[in-house]
């Protein structure tokens, strides 16, 4: 955000910035700094005449070209990531202009997947501290620490907070998780135009169970095993209370929390404040966007779908919930819709006899014992990847093997004959040729979404799936893949990347000042994304390209705000939604800076 020395003015003369700062104080403020783009008049008024090279570049172009060359000179993706954030610390406008110009190339470097490596090496690559660090060892200080950010009640639109228990595919990284909040907000700005000066990244440091961090002398976080139970809940409540008191107009975004905490936190606050969990709701909605197009292209009804989800964590069950809710929209009862979804994880098919060991959000999908009594069981020890990160599922797996074995994915697919197969397991190559061919033998156009990322964790490649189904499958992935050419047809592989949905959703909430984020608003976002995909044709992608994120996000924001108005949740009087969204978007251009 801008320092207390600067103020943004919007009036009939457009947008400009006034500041009392002078000299190096101007150049050292990344929100004010324009480098060589300061005009001669600005240099004189701001005391910069001898502090900059004499050349005046009133446009961004020369700076963008110079920055892009420096970016490519960085030898590794992590070095590129560090370069970009150091550029951000020098000049926010130039950072976002460069990111927007090269969105497809740079988004994976600035955020996922390279941010995962930056988090693992945070103490080594830490640049200027950004955001707010809140620690559970000082719950009474939460409000004061948020206030130290220096923003007023009308200055903040969005806070992204993480407790970093389940960061991407790398697990628990404690206070290092501040980078996930920072990166998420960068996507909000680059994709949707959320003003980067009106957001706060937050890490909720409740300790870590990562032994490597706890024994690392350079670790910057709270050196304690993860705190759970009432103390944890009280800490989260202190954060929500302080955030809403200090920034009453802001939306609260939750990111990369553990499965149980994610569900409980969202359930506790979603009817009280505008709040959203991207891992649950965003992942479910973006996958639903691809499924809306896939099911439409098969020509079948939603009430006829049979869905197997491999990976029953936050993302997998979040997807299952939104599929179930869509089936209900199409006329099924909630009970009947739930029965059309099968969950498979480390203990195999989740069944009713596991109920005591299942998490609360998995239990509705557990299959009755009578239904599974005739299915074969195996003692196969495969699928080990997530065991150490998910002790509940590991314990259930051991118990199932002790009782005779698990009902594995291949058995479930053969018995259920699913029309839709979704992978969120973070376990590679589990959609085998046998399984995919078994599915294709019973379904004319199988829908197969291997969503685990990064790429090395995918359950199968698009090339494999399309080859095994003779090009009849509809495929979307969680990681980016190149087009597949098969029998003369080019198949564009859509990426179910949350970046196509949550930025526009959040911006729609900001524009409308919605009092909550409803299921209808999220569904409106999913429909809007689906509508931006290419028209149905052989090989056409099921989802829009990330190259068009600003367009997609604008459409999403309009539909989300429209739904908020229709539901009576909007606190703003909006007369022309398209214009309201356009006027509210921030763009990386240099504003005039006036000395006062």
XYZ file of C-alpha atoms in Angstrom:
596
model
C 0.000 0.000 0.000
C 0.995 3.639 -0.205
C 2.872 5.093 2.736
C 1.282 7.658 5.008
C 3.156 10.268 2.963
C 1.081 9.575 -0.167
C -2.568 9.770 -1.131
C -4.494 8.638 -4.221
C -6.845 11.241 -5.691
C -9.626 10.341 -8.143
C -11.668 13.185 -9.593
C -12.681 14.753 -12.888
C -9.014 15.057 -13.818
C -8.448 11.328 -13.530
C -6.256 9.492 -11.054
C -3.142 11.024 -9.519
C -0.999 10.628 -6.415
C -0.064 13.379 -4.001
C 2.852 12.996 -1.601
C 4.829 14.877 1.000
C 7.840 12.618 0.378
C 10.929 14.044 -1.264
C 14.142 12.751 -2.800
C 15.181 9.225 -1.998
C 12.033 8.710 0.090
C 10.110 8.828 -3.200
C 12.432 6.421 -5.007
C 12.481 3.982 -2.090
C 8.673 3.726 -1.996
C 7.733 0.949 -4.490
C 4.206 2.328 -4.741
C 5.513 5.778 -5.789
C 8.669 4.935 -7.711
C 8.573 5.366 -11.483
C 12.327 5.413 -12.066
C 13.220 7.182 -15.294
C 9.530 7.737 -16.060
C 9.297 10.721 -13.696
C 8.784 13.820 -15.831
C 11.119 16.802 -15.563
C 8.408 18.739 -13.703
C 7.907 15.859 -11.240
C 11.657 15.562 -10.691
C 11.927 19.231 -9.849
C 8.929 19.247 -7.515
C 9.883 15.995 -5.762
C 13.604 16.739 -5.347
C 14.753 14.082 -7.815
C 16.723 16.156 -10.313
C 20.133 14.847 -9.339
C 18.973 11.405 -8.223
C 17.970 9.933 -11.599
C 19.693 9.564 -14.980
C 18.878 12.501 -17.271
C 16.865 10.470 -19.802
C 13.082 10.718 -19.330
C 11.093 7.672 -20.493
C 7.470 8.698 -20.103
C 6.257 5.290 -21.292
C 6.729 1.899 -19.638
C 8.121 0.235 -22.762
C 11.878 0.820 -22.289
C 11.663 -0.215 -18.637
C 9.670 -3.328 -19.550
C 12.204 -4.380 -22.163
C 15.096 -3.843 -19.752
C 13.334 -5.761 -16.963
C 12.435 -8.640 -19.279
C 16.064 -9.031 -20.334
C 17.127 -9.065 -16.681
C 14.447 -11.667 -15.934
C 15.793 -13.989 -18.615
C 19.343 -13.477 -17.440
C 18.417 -15.178 -14.147
C 19.817 -18.732 -14.382
C 17.004 -20.717 -12.684
C 13.269 -20.438 -12.111
C 13.911 -19.725 -8.433
C 16.328 -16.936 -9.384
C 13.668 -15.542 -11.718
C 11.154 -15.693 -8.858
C 13.532 -13.758 -6.592
C 14.239 -11.217 -9.331
C 10.529 -10.540 -9.833
C 9.855 -9.958 -6.151
C 12.855 -7.682 -5.833
C 11.460 -5.761 -8.790
C 8.181 -5.564 -6.869
C 10.059 -4.135 -3.892
C 11.486 -1.435 -6.156
C 8.561 -0.601 -8.448
C 5.114 -2.161 -8.017
C 3.718 -0.781 -11.261
C 6.568 -2.130 -13.366
C 6.290 -5.540 -11.668
C 2.626 -5.906 -12.605
C 3.072 -4.471 -16.087
C 5.761 -7.070 -16.771
C 3.704 -9.890 -15.245
C 0.617 -8.979 -17.265
C 2.551 -8.715 -20.510
C 4.026 -12.208 -20.047
C 1.247 -13.826 -18.002
C 1.519 -17.394 -19.296
C 5.280 -17.412 -18.938
C 5.624 -15.670 -15.597
C 2.609 -16.727 -13.538
C 4.085 -20.184 -12.789
C 7.326 -18.466 -11.708
C 5.806 -15.741 -9.565
C 3.292 -18.166 -8.014
C 2.635 -21.895 -8.411
C 4.734 -24.042 -8.791
C 7.977 -22.074 -8.199
C 6.597 -20.420 -5.063
C 6.753 -23.873 -3.475
C 10.533 -23.939 -3.855
C 10.758 -20.357 -2.560
C 8.787 -21.358 0.550
C 11.047 -24.339 1.196
C 14.078 -22.022 0.976
C 12.444 -18.959 2.526
C 15.188 -18.231 5.057
C 17.735 -18.337 2.219
C 15.857 -16.236 -0.344
C 13.903 -13.868 1.922
C 13.742 -10.388 0.447
C 11.982 -7.360 1.940
C 9.318 -8.492 4.460
C 5.807 -8.033 3.086
C 2.491 -8.527 4.810
C 1.626 -9.205 8.434
C 3.054 -11.989 10.613
C 0.659 -13.043 13.390
C 1.808 -15.590 15.954
C -0.271 -17.738 18.259
C 2.163 -17.042 21.112
C 0.790 -13.469 21.182
C -2.964 -13.685 20.567
C -3.574 -10.446 22.462
C -1.382 -8.598 19.969
C -3.281 -9.568 16.811
C -5.210 -6.320 16.444
C -2.197 -4.128 17.152
C -0.091 -6.005 14.605
C -2.748 -5.696 11.918
C -3.071 -2.001 12.765
C 0.691 -1.585 12.317
C 0.179 -2.229 8.617
C -0.882 1.396 8.590
C -4.162 1.139 6.696
C -7.442 2.809 7.545
C -10.935 1.312 7.616
C -11.632 2.256 3.984
C -8.186 1.356 2.651
C -8.329 -2.451 2.416
C -10.453 -4.633 0.127
C -8.945 -8.071 0.668
C -6.827 -10.095 3.105
C -5.368 -13.500 2.205
C -4.345 -15.574 5.224
C -2.692 -18.985 5.525
C -1.594 -21.114 8.446
C 0.593 -23.021 5.930
C -0.334 -26.521 7.084
C -0.936 -27.878 3.581
C 1.050 -25.703 1.165
C 0.476 -26.814 -2.440
C 1.988 -30.312 -2.673
C 4.758 -29.724 -0.124
C 2.930 -29.816 3.202
C 3.592 -27.889 6.422
C 5.942 -24.892 6.144
C 5.014 -22.714 9.091
C 5.788 -19.024 8.898
C 7.407 -19.480 5.469
C 3.828 -19.696 4.214
C 3.614 -15.899 4.036
C 4.796 -16.322 0.444
C 1.652 -18.261 -0.469
C -0.485 -15.317 0.676
C 1.746 -12.850 -1.177
C 1.646 -14.891 -4.373
C -2.102 -15.373 -4.205
C -2.626 -11.630 -3.995
C -0.334 -11.087 -6.967
C -2.642 -13.305 -9.012
C -5.685 -11.350 -7.792
C -4.080 -8.195 -9.183
C -2.623 -9.578 -12.400
C -5.717 -11.591 -13.331
C -8.576 -9.401 -12.118
C -7.265 -5.910 -11.403
C -7.596 -5.948 -7.625
C -5.672 -2.868 -6.450
C -2.376 -4.175 -4.996
C -2.228 -1.184 -2.636
C -5.507 -2.243 -0.988
C -4.639 -5.808 0.077
C -2.831 -7.489 2.969
C -1.034 -10.868 2.929
C -1.151 -12.587 6.324
C 0.483 -15.651 7.827
C -1.163 -17.142 10.903
C 1.832 -18.767 12.576
C 0.542 -21.519 14.862
C 3.820 -23.431 14.879
C 4.885 -26.269 12.611
C 5.284 -30.030 12.737
C 8.024 -29.821 10.116
C 11.095 -31.129 11.949
C 13.418 -29.654 9.345
C 12.141 -26.166 10.119
C 12.137 -26.645 13.873
C 15.806 -27.619 13.746
C 16.838 -24.996 11.210
C 18.760 -22.168 12.963
C 17.671 -19.793 10.215
C 13.927 -20.499 10.500
C 12.089 -17.221 11.089
C 8.865 -18.593 12.568
C 7.443 -19.707 15.921
C 9.538 -22.686 17.112
C 6.834 -24.930 18.441
C 4.842 -27.904 17.204
C 1.488 -26.957 15.711
C -0.983 -25.713 18.284
C -4.450 -27.213 17.911
C -7.764 -27.271 19.715
C -9.307 -24.334 21.581
C -6.169 -22.191 21.529
C -6.056 -22.488 17.749
C -9.747 -21.616 17.353
C -9.421 -18.661 19.704
C -6.458 -17.376 17.674
C -8.411 -17.618 14.415
C -11.316 -15.837 16.080
C -8.992 -13.059 17.264
C -7.786 -12.617 13.680
C -11.284 -12.476 12.183
C -12.512 -10.101 14.896
C -9.560 -7.747 14.450
C -9.672 -7.858 10.640
C -13.365 -6.995 10.509
C -12.980 -4.253 13.112
C -10.054 -2.599 11.333
C -11.112 -3.300 7.727
C -14.895 -3.738 7.731
C -15.225 -3.715 3.922
C -12.611 -6.395 3.261
C -13.136 -9.971 2.073
C -11.227 -12.647 4.011
C -9.598 -15.358 1.883
C -8.303 -18.592 3.492
C -5.472 -20.478 1.796
C -3.722 -23.840 2.326
C -5.195 -24.789 5.698
C -5.360 -28.416 6.803
C -8.503 -30.299 5.752
C -10.332 -30.274 9.085
C -9.425 -26.688 9.955
C -10.354 -25.423 6.494
C -13.864 -26.825 6.718
C -14.460 -25.767 10.300
C -13.215 -22.203 9.803
C -15.274 -21.639 6.677
C -18.371 -23.102 8.288
C -17.958 -20.892 11.342
C -17.587 -17.572 9.544
C -19.129 -17.775 6.084
C -22.559 -16.535 7.197
C -21.038 -13.705 9.259
C -18.450 -12.138 6.945
C -17.521 -12.175 3.273
C -15.102 -15.095 3.303
C -13.861 -17.714 0.863
C -11.623 -20.797 0.886
C -9.948 -21.342 -2.461
C -8.815 -24.918 -1.785
C -12.379 -26.039 -1.076
C -14.631 -23.685 -2.987
C -12.324 -22.377 -5.693
C -10.974 -25.790 -6.698
C -14.465 -27.264 -6.726
C -15.806 -24.399 -8.837
C -13.046 -24.369 -11.470
C -13.355 -28.136 -11.900
C -17.105 -27.717 -12.171
C -16.503 -25.198 -14.978
C -14.679 -27.842 -16.993
C -17.267 -30.471 -16.137
C -20.134 -28.233 -17.249
C -18.646 -28.148 -20.732
C -17.576 -31.796 -20.744
C -20.984 -33.131 -19.723
C -22.705 -30.841 -22.234
C -20.461 -32.183 -25.003
C -21.289 -35.798 -24.105
C -24.977 -35.031 -24.567
C -25.867 -36.769 -21.301
C -27.788 -35.486 -18.282
C -26.246 -34.502 -14.963
C -28.663 -36.818 -13.198
C -27.085 -39.750 -15.087
C -23.479 -39.112 -14.061
C -21.482 -41.535 -11.920
C -18.438 -39.886 -10.380
C -15.317 -41.408 -8.851
C -12.980 -39.002 -7.032
C -9.510 -40.376 -6.277
C -8.175 -38.314 -3.371
C -10.597 -37.462 -0.568
C -8.913 -34.417 0.962
C -9.921 -30.762 0.963
C -9.835 -30.434 -2.817
C -11.350 -33.806 -3.657
C -14.309 -33.510 -1.325
C -14.750 -29.850 -2.276
C -15.146 -30.993 -5.881
C -17.489 -33.796 -4.824
C -19.657 -31.347 -2.890
C -20.083 -29.021 -5.854
C -20.873 -31.906 -8.208
C -23.460 -33.151 -5.716
C -24.988 -29.679 -5.421
C -25.199 -29.364 -9.203
C -27.006 -32.687 -9.430
C -29.467 -31.349 -6.871
C -29.975 -28.273 -9.077
C -30.902 -30.707 -11.852
C -33.578 -32.419 -9.777
C -31.986 -35.130 -7.654
C -32.435 -35.187 -3.899
C -29.305 -34.447 -1.895
C -29.225 -38.070 -0.731
C -29.525 -39.459 -4.266
C -26.907 -37.025 -5.578
C -24.495 -38.025 -2.795
C -24.946 -41.690 -3.701
C -23.729 -40.944 -7.248
C -20.262 -39.967 -5.962
C -17.641 -42.521 -4.835
C -14.520 -41.425 -2.901
C -11.283 -43.430 -3.012
C -8.160 -42.676 -0.972
C -5.343 -44.476 0.854
C -7.746 -46.956 2.516
C -9.383 -47.597 -0.851
C -13.082 -46.936 -1.321
C -14.411 -45.046 1.700
C -17.015 -47.267 3.352
C -19.433 -47.013 6.241
C -17.425 -49.354 8.479
C -14.656 -46.703 8.467
C -16.933 -43.975 9.827
C -15.149 -43.552 13.162
C -11.875 -42.901 11.344
C -13.244 -40.648 8.596
C -13.279 -36.884 8.776
C -16.717 -35.340 9.139
C -16.857 -34.038 5.573
C -16.009 -37.487 4.128
C -18.672 -39.407 6.017
C -21.701 -38.567 3.824
C -19.957 -40.272 0.895
C -19.025 -43.509 2.703
C -20.622 -46.475 0.907
C -22.958 -48.846 2.802
C -21.434 -52.201 3.768
C -24.132 -54.128 1.899
C -23.199 -52.355 -1.307
C -19.507 -53.271 -1.156
C -19.652 -56.747 0.402
C -19.149 -58.468 -2.937
C -16.249 -56.351 -4.144
C -12.761 -57.814 -4.274
C -10.143 -56.564 -1.831
C -6.392 -56.326 -2.255
C -3.455 -56.060 0.132
C -1.525 -54.008 -2.420
C 0.880 -51.615 -0.697
C 0.956 -49.045 -3.528
C 0.002 -45.378 -3.155
C 2.411 -44.487 -0.347
C 3.005 -40.829 -1.180
C 0.628 -39.024 1.154
C 0.777 -41.352 4.158
C 3.090 -39.276 6.312
C 1.050 -36.115 5.652
C -2.340 -37.657 6.384
C -2.189 -39.966 9.414
C -5.981 -40.512 9.508
C -6.023 -42.057 6.035
C -2.816 -43.990 6.701
C -4.337 -45.538 9.838
C -7.531 -46.472 7.975
C -5.459 -48.055 5.218
C -3.537 -50.183 7.702
C -6.791 -51.251 9.367
C -8.369 -52.152 6.018
C -5.358 -54.237 4.981
C -5.424 -56.012 8.360
C -9.093 -56.886 7.822
C -8.533 -58.364 4.380
C -7.469 -55.546 2.103
C -8.684 -52.377 0.437
C -11.198 -51.919 -2.357
C -8.784 -50.265 -4.782
C -9.376 -47.784 -7.569
C -9.350 -50.391 -10.345
C -12.021 -52.420 -8.549
C -14.173 -49.338 -7.972
C -13.968 -48.241 -11.614
C -14.851 -51.734 -12.848
C -17.849 -51.932 -10.493
C -19.179 -48.374 -10.741
C -18.546 -47.816 -14.469
C -18.067 -44.082 -13.854
C -18.785 -41.432 -16.431
C -16.425 -39.018 -14.628
C -13.052 -39.851 -13.040
C -11.244 -37.121 -11.072
C -7.779 -37.283 -9.535
C -6.706 -35.112 -6.593
C -4.440 -37.718 -4.986
C -0.998 -36.088 -5.496
C 0.094 -39.643 -6.351
C 1.434 -40.059 -9.890
C 0.401 -42.557 -12.575
C -2.547 -44.057 -10.695
C -4.916 -43.742 -13.675
C -3.421 -46.778 -15.367
C -4.152 -48.027 -18.878
C -6.241 -50.849 -17.370
C -8.364 -48.407 -15.381
C -8.908 -45.926 -18.220
C -9.704 -48.660 -20.752
C -12.106 -50.240 -18.267
C -13.909 -46.921 -17.951
C -13.974 -46.357 -21.721
C -15.463 -49.809 -22.323
C -18.708 -48.688 -20.682
C -18.830 -44.959 -21.525
C -18.753 -43.491 -25.019
C -17.029 -40.292 -23.906
C -15.313 -40.776 -20.536
C -14.507 -37.568 -18.664
C -11.090 -37.881 -17.016
C -9.544 -35.038 -15.032
C -6.077 -35.821 -13.555
C -5.792 -32.688 -11.422
C -2.832 -33.279 -9.109
C -0.016 -30.803 -9.549
C 2.745 -29.996 -10.109
C 3.113 -31.913 -13.356
C 5.190 -34.753 -11.907
C 2.272 -35.706 -9.621
C -0.371 -36.137 -12.345
C -2.407 -39.355 -12.224
C -1.962 -39.785 -16.011
C -0.938 -37.602 -18.935
C -3.451 -36.301 -21.483
C -1.554 -38.193 -24.194
C -2.013 -41.453 -22.300
C -5.710 -40.889 -21.631
C -6.518 -39.865 -25.205
C -4.485 -42.740 -26.667
C -6.143 -45.330 -24.427
C -9.634 -44.024 -25.328
C -8.960 -43.494 -29.060
C -9.448 -39.773 -28.637
C -12.932 -40.105 -27.158
C -12.163 -38.856 -23.647
C -12.698 -35.309 -22.466
C -9.645 -34.257 -20.489
C -8.661 -31.338 -18.274
C -5.635 -31.207 -15.981
C -4.428 -29.404 -12.885
C -1.000 -28.614 -14.343
C -0.260 -27.157 -17.785
C 0.207 -29.616 -20.656
C 0.948 -29.106 -24.339
C -1.624 -29.876 -27.009
C -1.964 -33.510 -28.018
C -2.115 -34.495 -31.699
C -3.822 -37.842 -32.304
C -5.122 -39.205 -35.618
C -4.976 -35.787 -37.195
C -6.916 -34.010 -34.424
C -5.264 -31.459 -32.158
C -6.575 -31.659 -28.603
C -6.126 -28.474 -26.546
C -5.774 -29.469 -22.890
C -7.598 -27.088 -20.590
C -6.009 -26.412 -17.219
C -8.324 -26.354 -14.219
C -6.329 -23.534 -12.696
C -8.075 -21.671 -9.879
C -6.529 -18.462 -11.226
C -9.276 -18.388 -13.841
C -11.951 -18.198 -11.127
C -11.020 -16.850 -7.687
C -9.622 -13.456 -8.817
C -12.834 -12.580 -10.642
C -14.937 -13.970 -7.801
C -13.055 -11.852 -5.273
C -13.277 -8.762 -7.434
C -17.019 -9.247 -7.844
C -17.309 -9.402 -4.050
C -15.224 -6.224 -3.738
C -17.226 -4.291 -6.349
C -20.566 -5.283 -4.814
C -19.334 -5.170 -1.193
C -21.240 -8.414 -0.729
C -21.969 -9.278 2.887
C -21.107 -12.956 2.273
C -19.886 -15.265 -0.484
C -22.857 -17.488 -1.226
C -22.983 -20.844 -3.015
C -24.967 -19.134 -5.765
C -22.190 -16.578 -6.284
C -19.619 -19.357 -6.562
C -21.801 -21.264 -9.031
C -22.227 -18.068 -11.064
C -18.433 -17.814 -11.208
C -18.156 -21.432 -12.408
C -20.726 -20.844 -15.136
C -18.985 -17.653 -16.226
C -15.633 -19.435 -16.594
C -17.275 -22.277 -18.517
C -18.825 -19.745 -20.869
C -15.396 -18.347 -21.764
C -14.088 -21.679 -23.099
C -13.850 -22.160 -26.875
C -16.975 -23.331 -28.642
C -17.402 -27.100 -28.853
C -15.358 -28.609 -31.698
C -13.179 -31.706 -32.040
C -10.283 -31.266 -29.637
C -11.502 -27.942 -28.214
C -10.402 -27.084 -24.686
C -12.955 -27.426 -21.899
C -11.632 -24.285 -20.199
C -10.460 -20.828 -21.266
C -6.767 -20.113 -21.748
C -4.848 -18.466 -18.937
C -3.617 -16.013 -21.564
C -7.086 -14.432 -21.309
C -7.274 -14.142 -17.528
C -8.182 -10.428 -17.491
C -11.125 -11.032 -19.827
C -12.288 -14.143 -17.975
C -11.950 -12.450 -14.593
C -13.967 -9.432 -15.729
C -16.823 -11.667 -16.897
C -16.680 -13.628 -13.627
C -16.713 -10.426 -11.546
C -19.775 -9.108 -13.389
C -21.738 -12.327 -12.876
C -20.737 -12.648 -9.224
C -21.757 -9.048 -8.506
C -25.010 -9.570 -10.416
C -25.804 -12.619 -8.297
C -24.972 -10.739 -5.086
C -27.451 -8.032 -6.111
C -30.137 -10.587 -6.975
C -29.707 -12.240 -3.574
C -29.848 -8.949 -1.708
C -26.249 -9.375 -0.500
C -24.754 -6.312 -2.199
C -24.076 -3.257 -0.024
C -23.311 -1.075 -3.055
C -25.836 0.551 -5.364
C -24.639 -0.598 -8.784
C -26.370 0.761 -11.874
C -24.145 -0.479 -14.685
C -22.223 -3.609 -13.735
C -19.945 -3.688 -16.767
C -18.904 -0.092 -16.199
C -18.656 -0.533 -12.434
C -16.277 -3.469 -12.858
C -14.231 -1.672 -15.504
C -13.873 1.476 -13.414
C -12.933 -0.500 -10.313
C -10.051 -2.371 -11.932
C -6.464 -1.338 -11.261
C -4.066 -1.271 -14.209
C -0.272 -1.029 -14.070
C 0.199 2.440 -15.538
C 2.171 5.334 -14.129
C -0.020 7.951 -12.466
C 1.065 11.585 -12.182
C 2.767 12.245 -8.835
C 2.262 15.679 -7.282
C 4.310 17.201 -4.489
C 2.269 18.698 -1.644
